[in-house]
Amino acid sequence: MQAAPETANDRASPVIVAGTGPAGLIAALGLACAGFNVALIGPPVRADDRRTTALMMPALGFLESIGLRGKVEDFGAPLRTMRIVDATGRLIRSPTVTFRAAEIGENYFGINLPNTELNRVLVEAVEADARIRWTQSLVARWEVGEDAVRAQLEDGSALSGALAVAADGRLSPAREAAGIRTISRDWKQSAMVVNFAHARPHAFTSNEFHTENGPFTQVPLPGDRSSLVWVTRPEMADELRGLPDPELSRRIEDGMQSMLGRVTVEPGRQVYPLAATLALSHARSRVALVGEAAHVFPPIGAQGLNLGIRDVADLVDAVVKYPDDPGSPAALSAYASRRRPDIFARTGAVNVLNQSLLSDFLPAQLARGTVLTALNAFSPLRAFFMREGLQTGSGFRAFGSTVREQIRR
Ligand SMILES: Cc1cc2nc3c(=O)[nH]c(=O)nc-3n(C[C@H](O)[C@H](O)[C@H](O)COP(=O)(O)OP(=O)(O)OC[C@H]3O[C@@H](n4cnc5c(N)ncnc54)[C@H](O)[C@@H]3O)c2cc1C
């Protein structure tokens, strides 16, 4: 099929990026830094997002390559230690596992910062980049063709390009237009998010308490403050959102087993319904998926946007080799085959872990307990998991070089 012919008010740009969430903004910046002119389509960025994002080393590395690492680090707290605590009341309980960045020779795993600051830094960078033209509208209709892709916008204008980057979120109209199928699962969970101050210092440690309803995760912010992502049943998340401040503070202190002393919640709570969706292909018909258009899963181990940023990094690497036709089948197949192992491994691991928390099935709990016991006992295994947690394949690479080293000796 050929794309529909351009009309008089069509603008041509080699790359169209649809979506102005963090994945879309970072994709626009990454592609512009690689030398492409980018047409960015999406509404003004929301200023009321109360979440924080833990950005891990590989994501920070990509932000550094586009000149933004220092700017985001200014607003975040480093994550030096990450702890998993079994807070279930079940028969089979796992030991607490502590991961220290120093064990793998790093100062920290990443930085946790408020989404408002992250979005502000990204928007300022987009607005300052002459290669990005941002139209604050929505794509009303996509036409995908062999030679080009065309976006008809709600404001009446239209755009065509050689490549469309779908950063248009979990329902992704661009993904739909490209005919990419998905599999989804409703976990019947929501996340209540709130920030809080505490009496004792957090020592740059994040604590993920595993409960029967999902993880309850505290992540350090600058000062004696932390953010909380409390994953639970939707009706309980709504109830938590409505509690008076002193009652919620007490519930959080209990959930934290008083590790940080007295808790005082800050204003502003939000509830996010959770889902799991996986696109069965990551690029097709001149459309490449990044961020939640490609993968959605519950916030366990701070994986979502980190994976989205790795999508962008791999997309830029793939298409930069095809400057004359970045949406060509060769460019898109290089992108899709690079992303497949990382996305499938990450989605599988997060969903299996979530399932093992919610399940009353004894063998599932036993398997989880066995893995956490082994992680607690064997530091090489812990190091392997820490490296793999940061970047798929890096644990295997480090393990391989240790083995080679041993053989050489
Ligand atoms: C409680 C919680 C905590 C989290 N914590 C972390 C964390 O610590 N670390 C981490 O890595 N990840 C975390 N995540 C995941 C992370 O927030 C998401 O991966 C990320 O926000 C997804 O960004 P996105 O840009 O892909 O999608 P979105 O933010 O959903 O953006 C989609 C964009 O597409 C636009 N759009 C939709 N339709 C159209 C259209 N037709 N035309 C143009 N634009 C369109 C929308 O307006 C929006 O701008 C967390 C998630 C939750 C729920």
mmCIF file of C-alpha atoms in Angstrom, residues 13-18 31 36-39 142 144-145 147-150 159-166 282-290 315-316 318-320 322 324-328 331-332 335:
data_model
loop_
_atom_site.group_PDB
_atom_site.id
_atom_site.type_symbol
_atom_site.label_atom_id
_atom_site.label_comp_id
_atom_site.label_asym_id
_atom_site.label_seq_id
_atom_site.Cartn_x
_atom_site.Cartn_y
_atom_site.Cartn_z
ATOM 1 C CA SER A 13 9.759 15.699 8.224
ATOM 2 C CA PRO A 14 11.931 12.598 8.243
ATOM 3 C CA VAL A 15 10.766 11.556 11.708
ATOM 4 C CA ILE A 16 7.417 12.029 13.465
ATOM 5 C CA VAL A 17 7.342 11.388 17.220
ATOM 6 C CA ALA A 18 3.812 11.014 18.645
ATOM 7 C CA LEU A 31 16.797 11.616 17.366
ATOM 8 C CA PHE A 36 17.288 14.151 12.350
ATOM 9 C CA ASN A 37 14.672 16.861 12.018
ATOM 10 C CA VAL A 38 11.824 15.814 14.274
ATOM 11 C CA ALA A 39 8.121 16.677 14.226
ATOM 12 C CA TRP A 142 -2.713 7.566 10.911
ATOM 13 C CA VAL A 144 0.758 3.877 7.125
ATOM 14 C CA GLY A 145 2.227 3.049 3.752
ATOM 15 C CA ASP A 147 7.079 4.676 1.512
ATOM 16 C CA ALA A 148 5.798 7.046 4.170
ATOM 17 C CA VAL A 149 3.557 7.441 7.143
ATOM 18 C CA ARG A 150 1.035 10.259 7.426
ATOM 19 C CA LEU A 159 2.392 15.625 8.555
ATOM 20 C CA SER A 160 4.218 12.937 6.674
ATOM 21 C CA GLY A 161 7.527 11.252 7.369
ATOM 22 C CA ALA A 162 9.682 8.223 6.726
ATOM 23 C CA LEU A 163 9.378 7.020 10.326
ATOM 24 C CA ALA A 164 6.738 7.402 13.048
ATOM 25 C CA VAL A 165 7.910 6.835 16.613
ATOM 26 C CA ALA A 166 4.906 5.722 18.664
ATOM 27 C CA HIS A 282 8.171 -3.532 18.363
ATOM 28 C CA ALA A 283 8.185 -2.090 14.865
ATOM 29 C CA ARG A 284 6.170 -2.546 11.691
ATOM 30 C CA SER A 285 5.081 -0.560 8.644
ATOM 31 C CA ARG A 286 7.313 2.476 9.378
ATOM 32 C CA VAL A 287 6.097 2.641 12.996
ATOM 33 C CA ALA A 288 8.524 1.978 15.891
ATOM 34 C CA LEU A 289 7.135 1.596 19.419
ATOM 35 C CA VAL A 290 8.869 3.097 22.472
ATOM 36 C CA LEU A 315 16.154 3.088 18.192
ATOM 37 C CA VAL A 316 18.626 5.938 17.714
ATOM 38 C CA ALA A 318 19.483 1.510 14.644
ATOM 39 C CA VAL A 319 18.112 4.391 12.543
ATOM 40 C CA VAL A 320 21.240 6.543 12.518
ATOM 41 C CA TYR A 322 19.890 4.769 7.657
ATOM 42 C CA ASP A 324 18.104 8.660 4.122
ATOM 43 C CA ASP A 325 15.317 6.320 5.177
ATOM 44 C CA PRO A 326 15.129 5.833 8.958
ATOM 45 C CA GLY A 327 11.808 3.988 8.636
ATOM 46 C CA SER A 328 13.063 1.432 6.112
ATOM 47 C CA ALA A 331 16.261 -0.066 10.093
ATOM 48 C CA LEU A 332 13.087 -1.249 11.815
ATOM 49 C CA TYR A 335 15.558 -2.058 16.064
#
